[in-house]
Coordinates of C-alpha atoms in Angstrom, one line a residue:
Chain S
M16 CA 0.0 0.6 -0.2
G17 CA 2.8 2.1 0.8
D18 CA 4.2 1.7 -3.5
F19 CA 1.0 2.4 -3.8
F20 CA 0.4 6.1 -2.1
Q21 CA 4.4 6.6 -3.6
F22 CA 3.6 6.5 -6.3
T23 CA 0.4 8.0 -7.0
L24 CA 1.6 11.4 -5.6
T25 CA 5.0 11.1 -8.1
G26 CA 2.5 10.9 -10.5
L27 CA 0.5 13.6 -8.6
T28 CA 3.5 15.5 -8.9
I29 CA 4.5 15.5 -12.4
G30 CA 1.1 15.5 -13.2
S31 CA 0.2 19.0 -11.8
I32 CA 3.3 19.6 -14.6
Y33 CA 1.4 18.4 -17.5
A34 CA -2.1 20.3 -15.9
I35 CA -0.4 23.2 -16.4
V36 CA 1.3 22.8 -19.6
A37 CA -2.2 21.9 -21.0
L38 CA -4.0 24.4 -19.5
G39 CA -1.4 26.7 -21.6
F40 CA -2.6 24.8 -25.2
V41 CA -6.5 25.1 -24.5
T42 CA -5.6 28.4 -23.6
I43 CA -4.1 29.3 -26.9
Y44 CA -6.7 26.6 -28.9
S45 CA -10.6 27.9 -27.1
V46 CA -9.7 31.8 -28.3
T47 CA -7.8 31.6 -31.3
K48 CA -7.9 28.0 -32.6
V49 CA -4.2 27.8 -33.0
I50 CA -2.2 24.7 -32.0
N51 CA 0.8 26.5 -29.6
L52 CA 3.6 23.1 -30.1
A53 CA 5.9 26.0 -29.0
Q54 CA 4.3 25.5 -25.6
G55 CA 6.6 23.2 -23.8
E56 CA 9.7 25.8 -24.9
F57 CA 7.9 28.2 -22.4
V58 CA 8.2 26.2 -20.0
M59 CA 11.7 25.3 -20.6
L60 CA 12.5 28.7 -20.6
G61 CA 10.4 30.0 -16.9
G62 CA 13.0 26.8 -15.8
L63 CA 16.4 28.6 -17.4
T64 CA 15.2 31.7 -16.4
M65 CA 15.6 30.8 -12.8
Y66 CA 18.0 29.1 -12.8
S67 CA 20.3 32.3 -14.3
L68 CA 18.3 34.7 -11.8
S69 CA 19.3 32.8 -9.0
S70 CA 22.7 32.1 -9.7
F71 CA 22.7 35.9 -9.9
G72 CA 22.0 36.0 -6.6
M73 CA 18.2 37.5 -6.9
P74 CA 15.7 36.6 -4.4
Y75 CA 13.3 33.7 -5.1
W76 CA 10.3 35.7 -4.9
L77 CA 11.8 38.1 -7.2
G78 CA 13.3 35.7 -9.3
F79 CA 10.0 34.3 -9.7
I80 CA 8.2 37.5 -10.8
V81 CA 10.8 38.5 -13.8
T82 CA 11.0 34.9 -14.4
I83 CA 7.0 35.1 -15.2
V84 CA 7.0 38.6 -16.1
F85 CA 9.6 38.1 -19.0
V86 CA 8.4 34.2 -20.8
S87 CA 5.2 36.5 -20.8
I88 CA 6.5 38.4 -23.3
I89 CA 8.1 36.1 -25.5
G90 CA 4.3 34.6 -25.5
W91 CA 3.3 37.9 -26.2
L92 CA 5.7 38.7 -28.8
M93 CA 5.1 35.2 -30.4
E94 CA 1.8 36.5 -31.1
F95 CA 2.3 39.7 -32.4
V96 CA 5.0 39.2 -34.4
L97 CA 4.1 36.0 -36.1
I98 CA 0.7 34.4 -35.3
R99 CA -0.6 37.5 -36.6
R100 CA 1.0 38.0 -39.3
A101 CA -0.5 34.7 -40.8
K102 CA -3.3 35.1 -39.5
G103 CA -5.3 33.5 -42.3
A104 CA -3.3 30.5 -42.7
N105 CA -5.0 27.0 -43.0
P106 CA -4.1 26.2 -39.7
I107 CA -0.8 23.1 -40.8
S108 CA 1.1 26.3 -41.6
L109 CA 0.1 27.5 -38.3
I110 CA 1.5 24.4 -36.7
I111 CA 4.7 24.6 -38.8
L112 CA 4.4 27.9 -37.8
T113 CA 4.9 27.1 -34.1
I114 CA 7.3 24.4 -34.1
G115 CA 9.5 26.3 -36.5
T116 CA 9.3 28.6 -33.1
A117 CA 10.0 26.1 -30.9
I118 CA 13.1 24.7 -32.7
F119 CA 14.8 29.1 -32.7
I120 CA 13.8 29.2 -28.7
R121 CA 15.5 25.7 -28.2
G122 CA 18.5 27.3 -30.7
I123 CA 19.0 30.2 -28.7
A124 CA 18.8 28.6 -25.4
S125 CA 21.0 26.2 -26.3
M126 CA 23.1 29.1 -27.5
V127 CA 22.7 30.7 -23.9
W128 CA 23.0 28.2 -21.0
G129 CA 24.6 25.3 -22.7
K130 CA 23.6 22.0 -23.3
D131 CA 23.8 20.5 -20.2
Q132 CA 21.1 19.9 -17.1
L133 CA 21.5 22.7 -14.4
R134 CA 20.6 23.3 -11.1
V135 CA 17.9 24.9 -9.5
D136 CA 17.5 25.5 -5.7
P137 CA 14.3 24.0 -4.1
F138 CA 11.8 26.5 -3.0
T139 CA 12.1 25.6 0.6
E140 CA 14.4 23.6 2.7
N141 CA 14.0 20.2 0.9
K142 CA 14.1 17.5 3.3
P143 CA 11.3 14.7 2.3
V144 CA 8.0 14.4 4.4
N145 CA 6.2 10.9 5.1
I146 CA 3.4 10.7 4.1
V147 CA 1.5 7.5 5.0
G148 CA 4.3 5.8 4.1
A149 CA 4.9 7.9 1.6
T150 CA 7.9 10.2 0.8
I151 CA 7.5 13.6 -0.9
T152 CA 9.7 16.3 -1.3
P153 CA 8.7 19.9 0.0
Q154 CA 9.5 21.0 -3.8
A155 CA 6.8 18.3 -4.6
I156 CA 4.3 19.7 -2.7
W157 CA 4.8 23.0 -3.9
V158 CA 4.4 22.1 -7.7
I159 CA 1.0 20.3 -6.4
L160 CA 0.2 23.7 -4.8
I161 CA 1.3 25.3 -7.5
M162 CA -1.3 23.6 -9.4
L163 CA -3.9 24.3 -7.4
V164 CA -3.0 28.0 -7.2
V165 CA -3.2 28.2 -11.1
V166 CA -6.6 26.2 -11.7
S167 CA -8.2 28.5 -9.1
L168 CA -7.3 31.9 -10.1
L169 CA -7.6 30.3 -13.7
Y170 CA -11.0 30.0 -12.9
I171 CA -11.5 33.5 -11.6
L172 CA -10.1 34.6 -13.7
I173 CA -12.3 33.6 -16.7
N174 CA -15.1 33.3 -14.7
K175 CA -15.6 36.2 -12.7
T176 CA -14.0 38.8 -14.3
M177 CA -14.7 40.9 -17.1
V178 CA -11.8 40.3 -18.8
G179 CA -12.5 36.5 -18.9
K180 CA -16.2 37.0 -19.7
A181 CA -15.1 38.6 -22.7
F182 CA -12.3 35.6 -23.3
Q183 CA -14.5 33.5 -23.1
A184 CA -17.0 35.2 -25.7
S185 CA -14.0 35.2 -27.7
S186 CA -14.1 31.6 -27.4
I187 CA -17.7 30.3 -27.6
N188 CA -19.0 32.8 -30.8
P189 CA -15.9 34.7 -32.3
L190 CA -18.3 36.8 -34.4
A191 CA -20.6 37.7 -31.9
A192 CA -18.1 39.2 -29.8
R193 CA -17.0 40.6 -32.4
L194 CA -19.7 42.8 -32.7
M195 CA -20.1 43.6 -28.4
G196 CA -16.8 45.5 -29.3
I197 CA -14.2 42.7 -28.2
S198 CA -10.9 42.7 -30.5
P199 CA -9.7 39.4 -32.2
K200 CA -6.4 40.9 -31.4
K201 CA -6.6 41.8 -28.0
M202 CA -8.0 38.8 -26.9
A203 CA -5.1 36.1 -29.3
S204 CA -2.6 38.5 -27.5
L205 CA -4.1 37.3 -24.2
S206 CA -4.5 34.2 -24.7
F207 CA -0.6 33.8 -25.9
T208 CA 0.7 36.0 -23.0
L209 CA -1.6 33.3 -20.0
S210 CA -0.3 30.2 -21.8
A211 CA 3.3 31.9 -21.7
A212 CA 3.0 32.7 -17.4
L213 CA 1.6 29.1 -17.2
G214 CA 4.4 27.5 -18.7
A215 CA 6.8 29.9 -17.2
L216 CA 4.8 28.8 -14.2
A217 CA 5.5 25.6 -14.5
G218 CA 9.2 25.8 -15.8
L219 CA 9.6 27.0 -12.5
A220 CA 7.5 24.6 -10.1
I221 CA 9.8 21.6 -12.2
A222 CA 13.2 23.0 -12.2
P223 CA 14.3 21.9 -9.1
I224 CA 12.9 18.9 -9.5
M225 CA 13.7 18.0 -13.2
F226 CA 17.2 19.9 -13.2
P227 CA 16.1 22.0 -16.9
S228 CA 17.9 22.1 -20.3
Y229 CA 17.2 23.8 -23.6
D230 CA 16.0 20.8 -24.7
M231 CA 13.1 19.8 -21.8
G232 CA 10.7 21.4 -23.1
T233 CA 10.0 18.6 -26.0
M234 CA 8.9 15.8 -24.0
L235 CA 7.1 18.0 -21.2
G236 CA 4.5 19.7 -24.8
I237 CA 4.4 16.7 -25.6
K238 CA 3.3 15.2 -23.1
G239 CA 0.8 18.5 -22.2
F240 CA -0.7 18.1 -25.5
S241 CA -1.4 14.7 -25.1
A242 CA -3.1 15.7 -22.0
A243 CA -4.7 18.8 -23.5
I244 CA -6.3 16.3 -26.4
L245 CA -7.3 13.2 -23.9
G246 CA -8.9 16.2 -21.7
G247 CA -11.0 17.2 -24.2
L248 CA -9.1 20.5 -26.7
G249 CA -11.4 23.4 -25.2
S250 CA -12.2 22.2 -21.7
A251 CA -9.9 24.0 -19.0
P252 CA -11.6 21.1 -16.3
G253 CA -10.7 18.5 -18.7
A254 CA -7.0 19.5 -18.9
V255 CA -6.4 19.4 -16.1
I256 CA -7.8 15.7 -15.7
G257 CA -5.9 14.8 -18.8
G258 CA -2.5 16.3 -16.8
L259 CA -3.4 14.4 -13.9
L260 CA -4.2 11.0 -15.3
I261 CA -1.3 11.3 -18.0
G262 CA 1.4 11.5 -14.9
L263 CA -0.7 8.6 -12.6
L264 CA -0.6 6.6 -15.4
E265 CA 3.6 7.4 -15.8
S266 CA 4.2 6.9 -12.6
L267 CA 2.2 3.7 -11.6
G268 CA 2.9 1.9 -15.2
A269 CA 6.7 3.0 -14.3
G270 CA 6.5 1.4 -10.3
Y271 CA 4.3 -1.8 -11.6
I272 CA 5.3 -3.0 -15.1
S273 CA 8.4 -0.9 -16.0
S274 CA 10.4 2.7 -16.4
G275 CA 11.0 1.5 -19.9
M276 CA 7.3 0.3 -20.8
K277 CA 6.6 4.1 -18.7
D278 CA 5.7 5.6 -22.4
V279 CA 3.7 3.3 -23.7
I280 CA 1.7 2.1 -21.6
T281 CA 0.3 5.7 -20.7
F282 CA -0.4 6.3 -24.8
S283 CA -1.7 3.2 -25.0
V284 CA -4.1 3.6 -22.5
I285 CA -5.1 7.5 -24.3
L286 CA -5.3 6.1 -27.4
L287 CA -7.6 3.6 -25.8
I288 CA -9.9 6.5 -24.3
L289 CA -9.9 8.5 -27.5
L290 CA -11.4 5.5 -29.2
I291 CA -13.9 5.2 -27.2
R292 CA -14.9 9.1 -26.6
P293 CA -12.7 10.6 -29.6
S294 CA -13.6 14.2 -28.5
G295 CA -11.9 13.5 -25.5
I296 CA -12.9 13.1 -21.3
L297 CA -14.7 16.5 -21.6
G298 CA -14.7 18.0 -25.2
E299 CA -18.1 18.6 -26.3
K300 CA -19.4 16.2 -29.9
S301 CA -19.2 18.6 -31.9
V302 CA -21.7 18.7 -35.1
G303 CA -21.1 20.5 -38.2
K304 CA -19.5 24.1 -38.2
G305 CA -20.7 26.5 -34.9
G306 CA -21.1 30.7 -35.1
L307 CA -23.6 32.1 -37.3
Chain W
M29 CA -32.7 66.5 -38.9
N30 CA -28.9 65.7 -39.4
N31 CA -27.9 62.3 -41.1
M32 CA -27.3 59.5 -38.7
L33 CA -26.1 57.2 -41.9
T34 CA -25.7 58.4 -45.0
I35 CA -25.1 55.6 -47.4
E36 CA -23.9 56.1 -51.3
N37 CA -23.4 53.9 -54.2
L38 CA -22.8 50.8 -52.3
S39 CA -21.8 47.6 -53.8
L40 CA -21.5 43.9 -52.5
Q41 CA -20.4 41.2 -54.8
F42 CA -19.7 38.0 -53.8
G43 CA -18.0 36.1 -56.9
G44 CA -20.1 37.0 -59.6
V45 CA -23.5 37.7 -57.6
K46 CA -24.2 41.3 -56.7
A47 CA -25.9 40.7 -53.5
L48 CA -26.1 44.6 -52.9
N49 CA -26.3 46.8 -56.4
D50 CA -25.5 50.9 -56.4
V51 CA -27.7 51.6 -52.6
S52 CA -28.1 55.2 -52.0
F53 CA -30.3 55.9 -49.3
H54 CA -29.7 58.0 -45.6
I55 CA -30.8 57.2 -41.9
E56 CA -32.1 60.4 -39.7
E57 CA -30.5 60.9 -36.3
G58 CA -33.5 59.1 -33.8
E59 CA -36.2 57.5 -36.4
I60 CA -37.6 53.7 -37.2
F61 CA -35.9 53.3 -40.2
S62 CA -37.2 50.0 -41.5
L63 CA -35.2 47.9 -44.9
I64 CA -38.0 45.9 -46.3
G65 CA -37.8 43.5 -49.5
P66 CA -38.8 40.2 -50.4
N67 CA -36.2 37.1 -49.3
G68 CA -33.1 37.5 -50.8
A69 CA -33.4 40.6 -51.1
G70 CA -30.0 41.7 -49.9
K71 CA -31.6 43.2 -46.1
T72 CA -29.4 41.0 -44.0
S73 CA -26.4 41.9 -46.2
M74 CA -27.1 45.8 -45.8
L75 CA -26.7 45.5 -42.4
N76 CA -24.0 43.2 -42.7
C77 CA -22.2 46.3 -44.3
I78 CA -23.1 48.3 -42.0
S79 CA -21.9 46.7 -38.3
G80 CA -18.7 46.1 -40.6
L81 CA -19.1 41.7 -41.2
Y82 CA -19.6 42.6 -44.6
Q83 CA -16.7 44.6 -46.8
P84 CA -18.5 46.8 -49.6
T85 CA -16.9 46.4 -53.3
K86 CA -17.5 50.1 -53.7
G87 CA -19.7 52.8 -52.4
S88 CA -19.3 54.9 -49.1
M89 CA -20.9 54.7 -45.9
K90 CA -20.3 57.7 -43.0
F91 CA -21.6 57.4 -39.7
Q92 CA -22.4 61.1 -38.4
N93 CA -19.8 62.5 -40.9
Q94 CA -17.3 59.9 -40.4
E95 CA -16.6 57.8 -43.3
I96 CA -16.6 53.8 -41.8
L97 CA -16.4 51.7 -45.1
T98 CA -13.2 49.9 -43.6
M99 CA -13.8 49.9 -40.6
K100 CA -13.3 47.2 -38.7
P101 CA -16.8 45.3 -36.1
Y102 CA -15.4 45.9 -33.0
N103 CA -14.4 49.3 -33.7
R104 CA -18.0 50.4 -35.1
T105 CA -19.2 49.6 -32.1
G106 CA -17.2 51.7 -30.5
L107 CA -18.7 54.4 -32.7
G108 CA -22.2 53.4 -31.2
I109 CA -23.4 50.9 -33.6
A110 CA -25.0 48.3 -32.1
R111 CA -26.7 44.8 -34.0
A112 CA -29.0 42.1 -33.0
F113 CA -28.2 38.7 -34.9
Q114 CA -31.8 37.5 -36.9
N115 CA -30.7 33.7 -35.6
I116 CA -29.9 33.8 -32.2
A117 CA -25.5 34.7 -31.4
L118 CA -25.8 35.1 -27.2
F119 CA -23.3 33.0 -25.5
A120 CA -25.6 30.1 -24.7
H121 CA -23.7 28.6 -21.8
M122 CA -23.1 32.0 -20.0
S123 CA -26.2 34.2 -17.3
V124 CA -28.8 36.4 -19.1
L125 CA -26.7 39.1 -17.0
D126 CA -23.3 38.0 -18.1
N127 CA -24.7 38.4 -21.9
L128 CA -25.5 41.8 -20.7
K129 CA -21.8 43.0 -19.2
L130 CA -20.4 42.1 -22.8
G131 CA -21.9 44.1 -24.3
R132 CA -20.3 46.5 -21.9
H133 CA -17.2 45.6 -21.8
I134 CA -16.7 48.7 -24.9
H135 CA -17.3 50.9 -22.1
M136 CA -14.2 49.1 -19.6
K137 CA -11.2 51.3 -19.5
S138 CA -9.5 49.9 -16.9
G139 CA -6.3 47.4 -19.2
L140 CA -6.6 44.1 -19.8
F141 CA -4.5 43.3 -16.9
A142 CA -6.0 45.5 -13.7
G143 CA -9.1 44.1 -15.3
G144 CA -8.1 40.4 -14.7
L145 CA -6.6 41.4 -11.6
Y146 CA -9.8 42.5 -10.8
W147 CA -8.7 46.1 -8.2
G148 CA -9.4 49.3 -8.0
A149 CA -10.6 51.2 -10.5
A150 CA -11.6 48.0 -12.7
Q151 CA -13.6 47.0 -9.6
K152 CA -15.3 50.1 -9.4
E153 CA -16.1 50.2 -12.6
E154 CA -17.0 47.3 -13.0
V155 CA -19.6 48.3 -10.8
E156 CA -21.0 50.9 -12.5
H157 CA -21.4 48.7 -15.5
R158 CA -23.7 46.7 -13.0
H159 CA -26.2 49.7 -13.0
A160 CA -25.8 49.8 -16.9
V161 CA -26.8 46.4 -17.0
E162 CA -30.1 46.6 -14.3
E163 CA -31.3 49.2 -15.9
V164 CA -30.9 47.1 -19.7
I165 CA -32.7 44.3 -17.3
E166 CA -35.1 46.5 -16.3
F167 CA -36.2 48.0 -20.1
L168 CA -36.7 44.8 -20.7
E169 CA -39.0 43.2 -18.0
M170 CA -36.6 40.5 -17.5
Q171 CA -35.5 40.7 -13.7
D172 CA -37.1 37.0 -13.4
I173 CA -34.6 35.4 -15.8
R174 CA -31.4 37.3 -14.9
N175 CA -29.3 34.5 -13.5
V176 CA -30.8 31.8 -15.8
P177 CA -28.4 30.7 -19.0
V178 CA -29.2 31.6 -22.1
G179 CA -29.5 27.9 -23.7
T180 CA -32.3 27.2 -21.4
L181 CA -34.6 29.7 -22.4
S182 CA -37.6 30.2 -24.9
Y183 CA -36.8 31.0 -28.1
G184 CA -39.0 34.7 -27.4
L185 CA -36.7 35.5 -24.4
Q186 CA -33.3 34.8 -25.7
K187 CA -34.9 37.0 -28.9
R188 CA -35.1 40.0 -26.4
V189 CA -31.2 39.3 -24.3
E190 CA -30.2 39.3 -28.2
V191 CA -31.8 43.3 -28.7
G192 CA -30.6 43.5 -24.7
R193 CA -27.3 42.6 -25.3
A194 CA -27.2 45.1 -27.8
L195 CA -29.1 48.0 -25.6
A196 CA -26.3 47.3 -23.1
L197 CA -23.8 48.4 -25.7
N198 CA -26.1 52.3 -24.7
P199 CA -25.5 52.3 -29.2
K200 CA -26.4 55.8 -31.2
M201 CA -28.2 53.2 -33.3
I202 CA -29.2 49.5 -33.0
L203 CA -29.8 47.6 -36.1
L204 CA -32.3 44.6 -34.9
D205 CA -32.0 41.9 -37.7
E206 CA -36.1 40.5 -37.3
P207 CA -36.0 40.5 -34.3
M208 CA -40.2 39.4 -33.8
A209 CA -39.3 36.1 -36.3
G210 CA -40.9 33.6 -34.4
M211 CA -42.6 35.6 -32.1
N212 CA -46.5 34.9 -31.4
S213 CA -49.0 37.8 -31.2
S214 CA -48.6 38.9 -27.4
E215 CA -44.1 38.2 -27.3
K216 CA -44.5 40.3 -31.1
E217 CA -46.9 43.1 -28.8
D218 CA -43.6 43.2 -26.5
M219 CA -41.0 44.1 -29.0
A220 CA -42.9 46.7 -30.3
R221 CA -43.5 48.2 -27.2
Y222 CA -39.5 47.7 -26.2
I223 CA -39.1 49.4 -30.0
I224 CA -41.2 52.6 -29.9
D225 CA -40.0 53.1 -26.2
M226 CA -35.7 52.6 -27.5
H227 CA -36.7 55.5 -29.8
E228 CA -38.8 57.6 -27.7
T229 CA -37.2 57.7 -24.5
K230 CA -33.8 56.7 -25.0
G231 CA -33.9 58.6 -28.6
M232 CA -32.3 55.9 -30.3
T233 CA -31.9 55.6 -33.9
V234 CA -33.6 52.6 -35.0
V235 CA -33.1 50.3 -38.2
L236 CA -35.4 47.3 -38.4
I237 CA -35.6 44.2 -40.4
E238 CA -39.2 43.1 -40.4
H239 CA -41.3 40.5 -42.3
D240 CA -44.6 41.9 -40.9
M241 CA -45.4 44.7 -42.5
G242 CA -48.4 45.4 -40.3
V243 CA -45.6 46.6 -38.3
I244 CA -43.7 48.0 -40.1
M245 CA -45.7 50.2 -41.5
D246 CA -46.9 51.1 -37.4
L247 CA -43.4 51.5 -36.3
S248 CA -41.4 52.9 -39.7
D249 CA -40.7 56.9 -40.0
H250 CA -38.9 56.0 -43.4
I251 CA -38.6 52.6 -45.5
A252 CA -36.1 51.1 -48.2
V253 CA -37.2 48.6 -50.3
L254 CA -34.6 46.4 -51.7
D255 CA -35.1 43.9 -54.6
F256 CA -32.0 41.6 -56.3
G257 CA -29.8 43.8 -54.0
K258 CA -31.3 47.0 -56.0
L259 CA -32.6 49.9 -53.7
I260 CA -36.2 50.4 -55.5
G261 CA -38.3 52.3 -52.8
F262 CA -37.3 54.9 -50.2
G263 CA -39.2 57.2 -48.4
T264 CA -42.8 57.4 -45.9
P265 CA -44.9 54.0 -45.1
E266 CA -47.5 56.2 -47.4
E267 CA -45.4 56.7 -49.8
I268 CA -44.0 53.1 -50.4
Q269 CA -47.6 51.7 -49.8
N270 CA -48.4 53.7 -53.0
N271 CA -44.9 53.0 -54.7
P272 CA -46.0 50.8 -57.8
E273 CA -42.9 49.2 -58.1
V274 CA -43.4 47.8 -55.0
I275 CA -46.7 46.8 -55.3
K276 CA -44.9 44.8 -58.2
A277 CA -42.2 43.1 -56.4
Y278 CA -44.4 41.9 -53.5
L279 CA -47.0 41.0 -55.7
G280 CA -45.1 39.4 -58.2
E281 CA -43.3 38.0 -55.1
E282 CA -47.1 36.3 -54.0
E283 CA -47.6 35.1 -57.5
A284 CA -44.8 33.1 -58.0
G285 CA -45.1 31.9 -54.8

């Protein structure tokens, strides 16, 4: 039983990161219908920027803020310089554009930070804690807490503020939103900025556990995207469920079967779920075209 | 009276099809103006041009003497042009209140950041907008359904919310595309009363598309008649009723049917 709790806690930790990355995918997709395959690179930038700032001796809380602001600006720039210019391009072209952006960011990162894995100190003293026979580090608790805070804040932003309502409106019916005076450009900008901030948060949180490197974003991006698809690409709660589920599947698969088989097990289950429910766990079945 | 909207030589083409062909008319400030014509005459296309959803092929369109032909829809909303749709375009998962609050979005002055964090001026501003929304709820007698998700409402009530959301923008000119379609007679009476009140108590310019000729003749100050994208009549209800080309277009349609 102790093993089960151990694997579950490990799964929830990594699943929390996947959930935040998946929320980034959903945030952009719901408003712009763009699948941003550079989302993992925002995570990588978050981790590596935090490494640089902490190695310069910047206090953690300040490094946190600076990192999120810096990566958010990168997200905003990506929308402003690339996506906006390619407005009206077909979805495949836009996906290729985001892949190109990911490769570009990765290239710059390898030049700036090198190709080695780097060490970032945990947020607090990292003495493991024992919970129901399972050992968990304070940093892992921080990761889960950050995910819960992110989900709560995102819920409040989207459902309780005028900006959030406008954001939802752009997602539900872009045409009607435009006639309400809601600028699609502003909403697209907001979605990329918010998504980059989410990526940065994930990177910050995971950096002390998974030593950051220039190529860490690739796998995290794939897992986050898988989580978003599993949950239903337009659904934020689905993204969280998808992320946690993938984290748990990985951890339990590695623990009980084989660590070499963890991805095979995870993606087999994902495929099975999508065969039964192609729109994802909480995705809405689409019938023809929406809008007006 | 001043012209609220002046349209000159407006044409709209989709491939080889001319949806609007060299149409010219003006709408005076504070009047109820109706666009009528048989099905496929180009009425909704005209509203789409005015609201900015369609880009005319040629012509001029001035709103309060400002050329708006190439202006984006959300910028036209900022000038004071609001639109209610024929096929309801509400945000179904949201409550009536939230749908109406979205109509106030254009008047929000606080930026995305302050609005998102919901602090200071943004919070104060939202309270003010809430008051404006309450006025619309009262005006359209929607107190009982304020917190109901609009997707669960009857067709007639959804139409009312659609008009309410356009009203929440506090526009100078409101475009209503068949606001009475699919309504029973008592709902039609209510809607007609709201339109008259918009005009009389709020001083709004109302542009109306409607198939119920009785309603059109009772409510309108001026009427423009379109047929196959061409303007075939423009004037007061009396002038339109006696216009031979208009009579021919309508009788022709009936005979064909």
